[in-house]
Tab-separated table of C-alpha atoms and ligand atoms in Angstrom:
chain	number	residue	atom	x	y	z
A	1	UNK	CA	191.118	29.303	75.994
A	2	UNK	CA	188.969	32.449	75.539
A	3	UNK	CA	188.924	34.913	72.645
A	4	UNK	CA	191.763	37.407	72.546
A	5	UNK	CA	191.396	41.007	73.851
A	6	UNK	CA	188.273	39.892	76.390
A	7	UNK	CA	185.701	39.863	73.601
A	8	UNK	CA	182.835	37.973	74.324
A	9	UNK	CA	183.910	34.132	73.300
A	10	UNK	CA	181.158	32.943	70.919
A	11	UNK	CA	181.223	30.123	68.082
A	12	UNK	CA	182.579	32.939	65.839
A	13	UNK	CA	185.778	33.746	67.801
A	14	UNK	CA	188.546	32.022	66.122
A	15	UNK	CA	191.109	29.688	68.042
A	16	UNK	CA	194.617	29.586	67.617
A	17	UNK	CA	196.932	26.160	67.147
A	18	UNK	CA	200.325	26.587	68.229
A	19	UNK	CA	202.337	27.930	65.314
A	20	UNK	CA	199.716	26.061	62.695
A	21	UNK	CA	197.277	27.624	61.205
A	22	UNK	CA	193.968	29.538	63.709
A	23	UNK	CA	190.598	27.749	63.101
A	24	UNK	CA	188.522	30.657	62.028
A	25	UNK	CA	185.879	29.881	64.216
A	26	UNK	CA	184.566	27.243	67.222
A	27	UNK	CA	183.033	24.893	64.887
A	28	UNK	CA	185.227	21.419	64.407
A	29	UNK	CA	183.694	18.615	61.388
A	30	UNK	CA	184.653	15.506	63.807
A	31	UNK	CA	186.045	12.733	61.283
A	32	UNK	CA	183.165	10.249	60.085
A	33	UNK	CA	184.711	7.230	57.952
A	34	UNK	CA	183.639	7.752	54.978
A	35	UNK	CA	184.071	4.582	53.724
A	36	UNK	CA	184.561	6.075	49.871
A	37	UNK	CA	188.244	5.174	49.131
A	38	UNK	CA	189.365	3.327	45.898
A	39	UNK	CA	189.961	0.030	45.333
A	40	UNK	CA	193.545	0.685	45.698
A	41	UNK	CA	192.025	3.073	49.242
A	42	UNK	CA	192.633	6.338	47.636
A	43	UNK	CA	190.509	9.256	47.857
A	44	UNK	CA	189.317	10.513	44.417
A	45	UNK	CA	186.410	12.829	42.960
A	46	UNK	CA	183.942	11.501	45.708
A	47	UNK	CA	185.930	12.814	48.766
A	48	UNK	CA	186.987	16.044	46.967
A	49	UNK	CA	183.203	16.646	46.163
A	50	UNK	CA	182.243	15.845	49.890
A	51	UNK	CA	184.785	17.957	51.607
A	52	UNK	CA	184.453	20.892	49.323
A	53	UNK	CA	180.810	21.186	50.369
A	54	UNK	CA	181.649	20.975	53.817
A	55	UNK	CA	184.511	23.752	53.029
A	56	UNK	CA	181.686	25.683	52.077
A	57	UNK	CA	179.434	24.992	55.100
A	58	UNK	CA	181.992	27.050	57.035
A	59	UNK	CA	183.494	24.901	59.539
A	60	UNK	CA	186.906	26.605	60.727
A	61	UNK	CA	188.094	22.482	61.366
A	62	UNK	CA	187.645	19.884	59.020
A	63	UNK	CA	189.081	16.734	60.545
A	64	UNK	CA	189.029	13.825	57.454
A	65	UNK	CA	187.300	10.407	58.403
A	66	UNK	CA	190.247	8.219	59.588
A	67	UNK	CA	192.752	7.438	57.111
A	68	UNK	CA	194.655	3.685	58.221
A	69	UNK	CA	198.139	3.985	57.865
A	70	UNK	CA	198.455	0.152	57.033
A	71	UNK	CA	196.781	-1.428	54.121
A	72	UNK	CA	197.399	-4.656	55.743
A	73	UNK	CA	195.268	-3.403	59.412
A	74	UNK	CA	191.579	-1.507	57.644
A	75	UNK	CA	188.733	-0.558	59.755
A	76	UNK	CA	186.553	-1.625	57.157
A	77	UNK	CA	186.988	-2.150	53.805
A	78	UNK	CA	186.540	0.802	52.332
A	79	UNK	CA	188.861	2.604	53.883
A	80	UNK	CA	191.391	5.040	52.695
A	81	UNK	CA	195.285	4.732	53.264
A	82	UNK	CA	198.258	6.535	53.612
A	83	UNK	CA	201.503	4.705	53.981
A	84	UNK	CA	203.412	5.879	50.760
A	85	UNK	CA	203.604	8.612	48.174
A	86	UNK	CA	202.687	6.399	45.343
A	87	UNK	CA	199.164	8.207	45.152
A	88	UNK	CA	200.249	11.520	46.500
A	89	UNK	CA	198.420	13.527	43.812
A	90	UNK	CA	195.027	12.097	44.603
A	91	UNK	CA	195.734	13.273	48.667
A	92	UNK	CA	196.948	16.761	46.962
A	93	UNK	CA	194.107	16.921	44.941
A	94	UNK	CA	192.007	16.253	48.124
A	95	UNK	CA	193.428	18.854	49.963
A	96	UNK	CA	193.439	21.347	47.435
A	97	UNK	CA	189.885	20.976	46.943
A	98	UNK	CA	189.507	22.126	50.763
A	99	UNK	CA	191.552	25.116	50.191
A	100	UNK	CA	190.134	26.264	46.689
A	101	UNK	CA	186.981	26.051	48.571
A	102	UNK	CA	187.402	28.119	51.421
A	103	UNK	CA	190.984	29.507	52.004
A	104	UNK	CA	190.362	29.959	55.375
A	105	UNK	CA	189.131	26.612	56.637
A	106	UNK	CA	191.687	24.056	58.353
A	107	UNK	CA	191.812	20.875	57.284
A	108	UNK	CA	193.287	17.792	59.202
A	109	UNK	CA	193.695	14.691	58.499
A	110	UNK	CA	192.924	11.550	61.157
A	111	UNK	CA	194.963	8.904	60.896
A	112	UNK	CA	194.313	5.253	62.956
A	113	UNK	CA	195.281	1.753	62.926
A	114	UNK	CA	192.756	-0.183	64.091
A	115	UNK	CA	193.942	-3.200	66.118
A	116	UNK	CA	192.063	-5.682	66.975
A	117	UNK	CA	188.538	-3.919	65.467
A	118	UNK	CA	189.308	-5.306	62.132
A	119	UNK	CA	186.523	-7.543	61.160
A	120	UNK	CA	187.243	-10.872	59.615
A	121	UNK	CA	186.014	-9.906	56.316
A	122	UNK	CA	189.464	-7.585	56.366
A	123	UNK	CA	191.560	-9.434	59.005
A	124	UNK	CA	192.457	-12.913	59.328
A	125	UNK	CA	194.325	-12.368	62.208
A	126	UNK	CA	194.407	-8.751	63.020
A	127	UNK	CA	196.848	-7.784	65.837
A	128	UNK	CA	196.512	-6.085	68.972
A	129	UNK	CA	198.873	-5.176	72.686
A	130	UNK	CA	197.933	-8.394	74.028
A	131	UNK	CA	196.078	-11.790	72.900
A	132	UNK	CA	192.341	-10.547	74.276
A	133	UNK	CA	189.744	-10.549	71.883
A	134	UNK	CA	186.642	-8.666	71.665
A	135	UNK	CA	183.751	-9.818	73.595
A	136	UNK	CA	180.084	-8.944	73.812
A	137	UNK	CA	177.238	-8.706	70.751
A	138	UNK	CA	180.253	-7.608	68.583
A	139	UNK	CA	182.315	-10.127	68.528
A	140	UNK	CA	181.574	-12.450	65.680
A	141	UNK	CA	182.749	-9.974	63.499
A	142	UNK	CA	185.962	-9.989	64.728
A	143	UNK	CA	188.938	-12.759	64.785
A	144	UNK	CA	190.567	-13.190	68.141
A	145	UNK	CA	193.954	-10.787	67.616
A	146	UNK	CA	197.675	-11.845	68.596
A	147	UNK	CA	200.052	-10.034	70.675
A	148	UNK	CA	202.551	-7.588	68.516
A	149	UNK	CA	206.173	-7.988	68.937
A	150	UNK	CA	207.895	-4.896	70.501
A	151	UNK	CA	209.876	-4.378	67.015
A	152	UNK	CA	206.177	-4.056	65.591
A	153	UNK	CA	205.073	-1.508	67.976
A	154	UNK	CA	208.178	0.550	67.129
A	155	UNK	CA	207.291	0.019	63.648
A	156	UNK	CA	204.093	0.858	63.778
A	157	UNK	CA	205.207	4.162	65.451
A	158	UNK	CA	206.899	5.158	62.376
A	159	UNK	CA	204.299	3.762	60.629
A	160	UNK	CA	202.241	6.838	62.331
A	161	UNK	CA	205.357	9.565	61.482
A	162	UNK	CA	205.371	8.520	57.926
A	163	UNK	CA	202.149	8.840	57.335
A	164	UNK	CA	201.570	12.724	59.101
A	165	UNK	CA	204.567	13.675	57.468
A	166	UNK	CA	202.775	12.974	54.020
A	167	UNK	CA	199.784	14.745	55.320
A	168	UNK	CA	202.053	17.442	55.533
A	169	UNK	CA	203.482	17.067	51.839
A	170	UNK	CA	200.301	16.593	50.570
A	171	UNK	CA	198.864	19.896	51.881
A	172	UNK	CA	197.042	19.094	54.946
A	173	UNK	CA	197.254	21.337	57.699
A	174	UNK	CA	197.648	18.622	60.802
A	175	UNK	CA	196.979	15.528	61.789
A	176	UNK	CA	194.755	14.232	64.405
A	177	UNK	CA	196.055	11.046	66.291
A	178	UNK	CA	193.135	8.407	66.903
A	179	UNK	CA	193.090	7.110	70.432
A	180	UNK	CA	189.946	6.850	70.860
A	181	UNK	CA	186.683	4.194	69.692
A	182	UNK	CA	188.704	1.202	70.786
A	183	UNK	CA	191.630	1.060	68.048
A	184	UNK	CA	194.849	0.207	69.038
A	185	UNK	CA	196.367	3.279	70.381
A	186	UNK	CA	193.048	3.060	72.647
A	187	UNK	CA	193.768	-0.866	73.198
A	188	UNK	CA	197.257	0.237	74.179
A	189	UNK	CA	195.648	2.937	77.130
A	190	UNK	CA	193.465	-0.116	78.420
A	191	UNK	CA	194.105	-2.322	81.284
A	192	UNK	CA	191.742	-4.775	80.112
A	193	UNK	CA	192.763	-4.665	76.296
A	194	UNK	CA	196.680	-4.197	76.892
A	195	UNK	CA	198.120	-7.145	79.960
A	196	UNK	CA	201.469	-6.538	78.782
A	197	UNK	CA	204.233	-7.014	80.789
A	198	UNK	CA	207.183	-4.677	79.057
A	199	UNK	CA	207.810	-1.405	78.391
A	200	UNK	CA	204.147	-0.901	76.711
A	201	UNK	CA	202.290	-2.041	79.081
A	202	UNK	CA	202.160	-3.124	82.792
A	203	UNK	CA	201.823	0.542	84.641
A	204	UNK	CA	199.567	3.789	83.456
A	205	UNK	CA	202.853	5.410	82.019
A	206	UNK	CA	203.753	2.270	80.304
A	207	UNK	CA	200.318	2.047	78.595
A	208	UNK	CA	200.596	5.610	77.167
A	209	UNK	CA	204.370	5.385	75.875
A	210	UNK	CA	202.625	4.015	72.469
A	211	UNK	CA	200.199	7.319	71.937
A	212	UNK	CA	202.979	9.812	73.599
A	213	UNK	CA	206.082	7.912	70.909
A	214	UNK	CA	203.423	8.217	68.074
A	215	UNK	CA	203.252	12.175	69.613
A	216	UNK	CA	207.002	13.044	69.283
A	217	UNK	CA	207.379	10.962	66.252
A	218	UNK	CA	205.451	12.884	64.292
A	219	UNK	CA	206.129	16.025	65.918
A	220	UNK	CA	210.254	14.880	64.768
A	221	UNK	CA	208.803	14.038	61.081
A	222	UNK	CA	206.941	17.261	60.564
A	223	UNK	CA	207.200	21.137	60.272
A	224	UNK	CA	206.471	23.322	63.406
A	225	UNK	CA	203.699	24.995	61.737
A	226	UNK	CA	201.832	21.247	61.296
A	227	UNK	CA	199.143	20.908	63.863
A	228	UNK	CA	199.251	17.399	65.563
A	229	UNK	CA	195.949	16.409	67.898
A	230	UNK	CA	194.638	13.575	69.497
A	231	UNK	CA	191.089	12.110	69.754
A	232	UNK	CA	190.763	10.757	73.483
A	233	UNK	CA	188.253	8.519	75.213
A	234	UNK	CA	187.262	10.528	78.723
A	235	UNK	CA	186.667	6.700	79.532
A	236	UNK	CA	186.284	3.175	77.800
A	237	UNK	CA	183.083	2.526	80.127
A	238	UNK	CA	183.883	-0.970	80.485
A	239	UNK	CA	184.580	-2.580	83.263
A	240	UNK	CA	188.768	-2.662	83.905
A	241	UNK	CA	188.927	-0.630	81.142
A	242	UNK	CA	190.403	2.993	80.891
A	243	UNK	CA	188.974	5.221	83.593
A	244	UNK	CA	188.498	8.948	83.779
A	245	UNK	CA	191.305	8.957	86.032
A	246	UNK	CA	193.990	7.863	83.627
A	247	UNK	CA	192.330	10.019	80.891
A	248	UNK	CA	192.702	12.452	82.859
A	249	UNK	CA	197.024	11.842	83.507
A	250	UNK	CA	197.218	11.567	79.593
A	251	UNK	CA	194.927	15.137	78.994
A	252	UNK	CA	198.040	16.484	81.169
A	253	UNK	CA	200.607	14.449	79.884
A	254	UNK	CA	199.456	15.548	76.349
A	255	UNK	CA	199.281	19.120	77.436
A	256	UNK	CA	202.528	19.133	78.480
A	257	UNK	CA	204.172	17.741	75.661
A	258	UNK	CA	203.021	20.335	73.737
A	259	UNK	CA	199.562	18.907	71.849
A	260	UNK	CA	197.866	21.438	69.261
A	261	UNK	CA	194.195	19.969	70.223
A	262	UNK	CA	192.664	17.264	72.649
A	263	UNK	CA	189.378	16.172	71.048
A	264	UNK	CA	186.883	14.476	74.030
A	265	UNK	CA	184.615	11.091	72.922
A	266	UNK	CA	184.236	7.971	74.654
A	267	UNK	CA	183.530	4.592	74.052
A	268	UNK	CA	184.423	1.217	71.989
A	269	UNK	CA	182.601	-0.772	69.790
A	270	UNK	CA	182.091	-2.694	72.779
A	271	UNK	CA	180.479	0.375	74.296
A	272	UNK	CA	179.363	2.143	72.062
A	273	UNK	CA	178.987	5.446	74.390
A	274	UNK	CA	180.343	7.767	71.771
A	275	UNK	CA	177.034	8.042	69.738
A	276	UNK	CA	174.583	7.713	72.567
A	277	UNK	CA	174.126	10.019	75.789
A	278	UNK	CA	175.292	8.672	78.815
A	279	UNK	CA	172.704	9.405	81.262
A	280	UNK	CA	169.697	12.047	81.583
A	281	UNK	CA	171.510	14.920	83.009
A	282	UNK	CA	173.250	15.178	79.794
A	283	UNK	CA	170.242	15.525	77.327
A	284	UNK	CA	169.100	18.722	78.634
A	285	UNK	CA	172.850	20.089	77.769
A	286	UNK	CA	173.335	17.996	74.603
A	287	UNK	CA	176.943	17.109	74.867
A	288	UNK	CA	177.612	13.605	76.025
A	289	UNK	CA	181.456	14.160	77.999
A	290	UNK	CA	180.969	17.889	79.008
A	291	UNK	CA	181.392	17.042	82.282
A	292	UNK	CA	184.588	15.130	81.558
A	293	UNK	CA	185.632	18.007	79.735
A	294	UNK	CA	185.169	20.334	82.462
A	295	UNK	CA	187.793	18.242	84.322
A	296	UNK	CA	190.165	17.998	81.617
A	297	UNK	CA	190.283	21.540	81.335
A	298	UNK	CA	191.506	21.905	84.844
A	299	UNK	CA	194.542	19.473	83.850
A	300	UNK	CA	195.513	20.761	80.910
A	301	UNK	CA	195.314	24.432	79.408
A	302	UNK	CA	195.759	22.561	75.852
A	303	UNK	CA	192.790	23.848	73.805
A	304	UNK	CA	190.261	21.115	74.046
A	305	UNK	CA	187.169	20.073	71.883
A	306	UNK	CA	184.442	17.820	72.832
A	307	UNK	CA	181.801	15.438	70.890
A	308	UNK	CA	179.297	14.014	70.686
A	309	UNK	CA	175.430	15.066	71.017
A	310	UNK	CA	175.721	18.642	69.765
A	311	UNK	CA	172.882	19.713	68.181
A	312	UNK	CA	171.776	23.579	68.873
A	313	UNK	CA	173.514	26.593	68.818
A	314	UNK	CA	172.322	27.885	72.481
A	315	UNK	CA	174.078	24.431	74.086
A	316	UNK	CA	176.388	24.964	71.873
A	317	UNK	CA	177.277	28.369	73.512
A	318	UNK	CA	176.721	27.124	76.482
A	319	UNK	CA	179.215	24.676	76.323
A	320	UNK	CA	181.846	27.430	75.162
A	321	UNK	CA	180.868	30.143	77.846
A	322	UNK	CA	181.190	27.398	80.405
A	323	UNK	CA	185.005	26.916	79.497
A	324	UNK	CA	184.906	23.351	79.530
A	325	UNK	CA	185.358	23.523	75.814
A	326	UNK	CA	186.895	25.493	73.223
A	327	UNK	CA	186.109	23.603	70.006
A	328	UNK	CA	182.871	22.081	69.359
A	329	UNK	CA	182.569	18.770	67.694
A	330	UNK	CA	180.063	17.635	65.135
A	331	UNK	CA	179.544	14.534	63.319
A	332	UNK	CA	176.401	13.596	61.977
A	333	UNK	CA	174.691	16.688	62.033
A	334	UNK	CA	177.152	17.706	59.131
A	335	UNK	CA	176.713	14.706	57.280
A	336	UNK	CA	172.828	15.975	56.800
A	337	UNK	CA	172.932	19.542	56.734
A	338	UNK	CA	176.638	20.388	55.376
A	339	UNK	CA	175.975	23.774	55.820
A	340	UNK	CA	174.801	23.790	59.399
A	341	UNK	CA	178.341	25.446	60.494
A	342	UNK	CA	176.785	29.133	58.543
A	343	UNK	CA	173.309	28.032	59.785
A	344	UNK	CA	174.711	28.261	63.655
A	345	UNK	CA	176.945	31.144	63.522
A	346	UNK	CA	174.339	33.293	61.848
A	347	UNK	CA	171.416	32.236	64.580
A	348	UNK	CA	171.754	31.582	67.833
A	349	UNK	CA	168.525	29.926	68.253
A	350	UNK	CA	169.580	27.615	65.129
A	351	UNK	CA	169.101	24.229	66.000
A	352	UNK	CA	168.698	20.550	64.271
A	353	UNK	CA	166.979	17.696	65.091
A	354	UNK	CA	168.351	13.963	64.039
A	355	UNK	CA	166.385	11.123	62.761
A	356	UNK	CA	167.290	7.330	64.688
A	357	UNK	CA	167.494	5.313	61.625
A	358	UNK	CA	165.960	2.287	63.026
A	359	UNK	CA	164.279	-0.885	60.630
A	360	UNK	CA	161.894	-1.673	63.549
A	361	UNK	CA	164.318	-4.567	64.642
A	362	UNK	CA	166.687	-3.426	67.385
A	363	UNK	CA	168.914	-6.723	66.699
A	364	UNK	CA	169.008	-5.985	63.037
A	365	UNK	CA	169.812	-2.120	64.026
A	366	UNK	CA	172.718	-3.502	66.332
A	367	UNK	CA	174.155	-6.034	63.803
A	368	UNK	CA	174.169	-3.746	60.955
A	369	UNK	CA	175.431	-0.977	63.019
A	370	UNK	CA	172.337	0.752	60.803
A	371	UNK	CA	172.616	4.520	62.535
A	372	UNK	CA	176.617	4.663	61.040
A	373	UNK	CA	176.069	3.261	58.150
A	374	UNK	CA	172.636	5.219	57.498
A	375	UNK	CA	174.861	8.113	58.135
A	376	UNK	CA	177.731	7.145	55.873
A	377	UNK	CA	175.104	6.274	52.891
A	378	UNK	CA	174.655	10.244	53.406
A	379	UNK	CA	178.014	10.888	52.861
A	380	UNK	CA	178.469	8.624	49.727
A	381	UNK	CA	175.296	10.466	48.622
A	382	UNK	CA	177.132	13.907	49.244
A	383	UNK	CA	180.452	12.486	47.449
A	384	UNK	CA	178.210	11.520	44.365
A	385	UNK	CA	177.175	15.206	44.054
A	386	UNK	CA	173.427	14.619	44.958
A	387	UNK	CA	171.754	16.180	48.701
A	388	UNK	CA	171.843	14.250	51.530
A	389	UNK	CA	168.168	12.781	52.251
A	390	UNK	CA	167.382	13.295	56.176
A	391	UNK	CA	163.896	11.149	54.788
A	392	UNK	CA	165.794	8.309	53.495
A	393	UNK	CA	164.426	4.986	54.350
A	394	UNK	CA	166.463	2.386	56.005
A	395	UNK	CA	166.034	-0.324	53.715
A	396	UNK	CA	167.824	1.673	51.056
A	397	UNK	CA	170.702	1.099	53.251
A	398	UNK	CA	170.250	-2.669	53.995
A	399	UNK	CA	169.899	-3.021	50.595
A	400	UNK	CA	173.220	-1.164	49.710
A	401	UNK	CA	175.249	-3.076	51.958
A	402	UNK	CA	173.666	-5.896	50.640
A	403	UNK	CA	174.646	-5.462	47.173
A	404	UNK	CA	178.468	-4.174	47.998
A	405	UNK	CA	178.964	-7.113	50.492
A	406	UNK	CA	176.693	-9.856	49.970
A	407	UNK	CA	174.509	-12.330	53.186
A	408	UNK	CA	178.013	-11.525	55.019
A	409	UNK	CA	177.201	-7.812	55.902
A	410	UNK	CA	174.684	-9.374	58.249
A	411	UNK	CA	177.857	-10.707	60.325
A	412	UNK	CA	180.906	-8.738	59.302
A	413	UNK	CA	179.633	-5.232	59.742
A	414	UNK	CA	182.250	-2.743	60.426
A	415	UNK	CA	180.894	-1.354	63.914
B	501	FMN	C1	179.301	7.445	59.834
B	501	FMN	C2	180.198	7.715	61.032
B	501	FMN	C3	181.555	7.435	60.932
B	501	FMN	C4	182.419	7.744	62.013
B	501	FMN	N1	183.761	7.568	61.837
B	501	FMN	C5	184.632	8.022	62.768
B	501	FMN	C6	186.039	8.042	62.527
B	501	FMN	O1	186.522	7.660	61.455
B	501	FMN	N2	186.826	8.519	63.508
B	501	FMN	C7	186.348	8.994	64.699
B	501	FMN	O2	187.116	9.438	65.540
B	501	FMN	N3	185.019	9.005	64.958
B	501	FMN	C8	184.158	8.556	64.013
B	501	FMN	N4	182.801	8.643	64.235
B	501	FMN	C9	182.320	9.219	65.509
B	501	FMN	C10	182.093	10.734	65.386
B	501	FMN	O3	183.299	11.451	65.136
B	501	FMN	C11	181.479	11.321	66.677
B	501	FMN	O4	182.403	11.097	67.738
B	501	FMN	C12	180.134	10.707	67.019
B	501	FMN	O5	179.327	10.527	65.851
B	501	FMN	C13	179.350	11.608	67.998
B	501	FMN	O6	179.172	12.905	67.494
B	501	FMN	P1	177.748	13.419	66.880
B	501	FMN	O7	176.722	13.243	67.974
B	501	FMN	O8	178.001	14.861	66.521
B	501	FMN	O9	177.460	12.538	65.714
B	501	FMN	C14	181.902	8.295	63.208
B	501	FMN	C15	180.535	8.532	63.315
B	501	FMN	C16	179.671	8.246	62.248
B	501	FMN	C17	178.198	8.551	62.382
């Protein structure tokens, strides 16, 4: 999708949504949990503090960390939910803050259930398309899910609806379906994850019916002006796990049915691919799915983003002049330099370079998960009103998670 009138298409050329509102410009905040929700998982002063700086920073896109839309199913447990109105204000107040800010930016919100990547310290018995559990390094964390009932899934479909349509009450501009990472809308698009034998499950269509219901439920419970997206995995990278292939018939399938956005990532917590590159060709051109993207584009002329890797504004352009990608995605680049969005549009040769949080013990950094959760210490940081701290030791960190969740952090990580 180029820039109207055959202007040069550059990060500043904005990008229309459907009838919602036009991202002012080619620069998307990809949603990073921030873990900061209230005891009761609300947002208050921390996330309006966090996201009004990033209003600032001048991303056209802010897409929110995901939001569950079951208290009963968390990610982690800090995680912020939406299933009711009986703490509507504090999501208004949220949103608000994103508007007062910057009148122009677009805000989203990303909403998830997580399946079966609930760790125990949330989920006794967390549930999931089918009775697999989670294997690999992982899966200590986790308890071994159960199969949902079909009245569930439909449930949990509305479940989905509800929740975007009060996103849309509250004053956020879209929503942005997770189907990516692993979570259950991802568990639903996996052979491996999802062996049922019903209408969910068996062939390729049947796998998708969850994400494309969740689609036109939401699209039935909201305005036409509300933007509704998806965040896709090009692939699971596992073996009988989702391939290309079938990303590739739900890019189309999505497309067709009308989608406002298709945001590219990849991975699960069993492989992790969607913080790390997947092989050398891709470091030279930063992005880690660009080349998955460059397919998707020819299925689909939805307007697509991708993630993952980002980290100079010549790639960057790159990346948009190639047409693979009209959106570009950024994570934790934003969670250290908030205003990196300005930085990029105002100099082409802009570009940052990211620390590896590591604490010298690669089993440690695995079972900690210490690169997100250096990364969301930033963000708390942010939400407390001081700078992010790209020099911030990792022991800090340990220490943190230490003190909020006691010897069992060394086992029940969220990943
Ligand atoms: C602290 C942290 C939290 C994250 N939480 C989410 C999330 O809630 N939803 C999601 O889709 N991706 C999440 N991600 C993944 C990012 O959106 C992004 O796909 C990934 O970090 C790669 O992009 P980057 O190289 O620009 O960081 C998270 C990443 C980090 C570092």
């Amino acid at each position: 999708m180029g820039a109207a009138n055959n202007t040069p298409l550059t990060l500043a050329s904005p990008l229309p949504f459907g009838a919602g509102p036009s991202s002012p410009n080619r620069v998307m905040k990809s949603a990073m949990s921030e873990a900061l929700g209230t005891s009761d998982h609300n947002p208050d002063e921390r996330l309006v503090r966090l996201y009004r700086r990033w209003a600032e920073g001048g991303a056209g896109l802010l897409v929110t960390g995901n939001v569950m839309i079951d208290r009963c199913a968390l990610g982690e447990p800090g995680n912020v939910v939406l299933e009711d109105d009986r703490a509507l204000d504090a999501f208004v107040a949220w949103a608000a803050a994103v508007h007062a800010a910057n009148a122009t930016t677009v805000l989203w919100m990303q909403i998830n259930h997580p399946g079966k990547q609930s760790p125990s310290v949330v989920s006794k018995v967390p549930v999931a398309p089918s009775a697999v559990p989670l294997t690999g390094s992982i899966a200590k964390a986790f308890n071994p899910p159960r199969a949902l009932e079909d009245a569930e899934i439909e449930g949990l479909v509305a479940r989905f609806a509800a929740s975007a349509a009060l996103a849309e009450r509250a004053g956020f501009h879209g929503v942005q379906i997770h189907a990516a990472h692993g979570y259950l809308v991802s568990q639903f698009l996996s052979p491996h994850h999802n062996r049922r034998e019903d209408r969910w499950g068996g062939s390729a269509e049947n796998r998708r019916r969850f994400l494309l219901e969740i689609y036109r439920a939401i699209r039935s419970r909201t305005g036409p002006g509300f933007s509704v997206a998806v965040k896709l995995n090009s692939a699971d990278f596992q073996r009988g796990g989702f391939t290309e292939e079938e990303s590739l018939q739900v890019v189309s399938e999505l497309g067709e049915a009308g989608i406002d956005l298709i945001e590219i990532s990849g991975g699960t917590y069993e492989k992790p691919a969607m913080t790390g590159s997947q092989r050398p060709s891709t470091v030279a051109r930063e992005a880690y799915f660009l080349d998955f993207a460059a397919k998707a584009r020819a299925a689909t002329s939805a307007p697509l983003a991708v993630t993952g890797g980002f980290r100079s504004a010549a790639a960057m352009q790159e990346a948009l002049s190639s047409g693979a990608t009209d959106l570009i995605g950024l994570a934790r680049p934003l969670a250290l330099y908030p205003d990196l969005p300005q930085s990029l549009l105002n100099d082409p040769e802009f570009k940052v370079t990211l620390p590896a949080p590591s604490s010298g013990n690669k089993k440690l950094d695995a079972a900690l998960m210490l690169d997100v959760t250096w990364y969301e210490h930033q963000l708390a940081r942010m939400g407390a009103g001081d700078e992010p701290d790209p020099s911030a030791g990792v022991w800090g960190t340990v220490w943190g998670l230490v003190r909020t969740g006691g010897a069992a952090v060394f086992r029940k990580r969220r990943a």
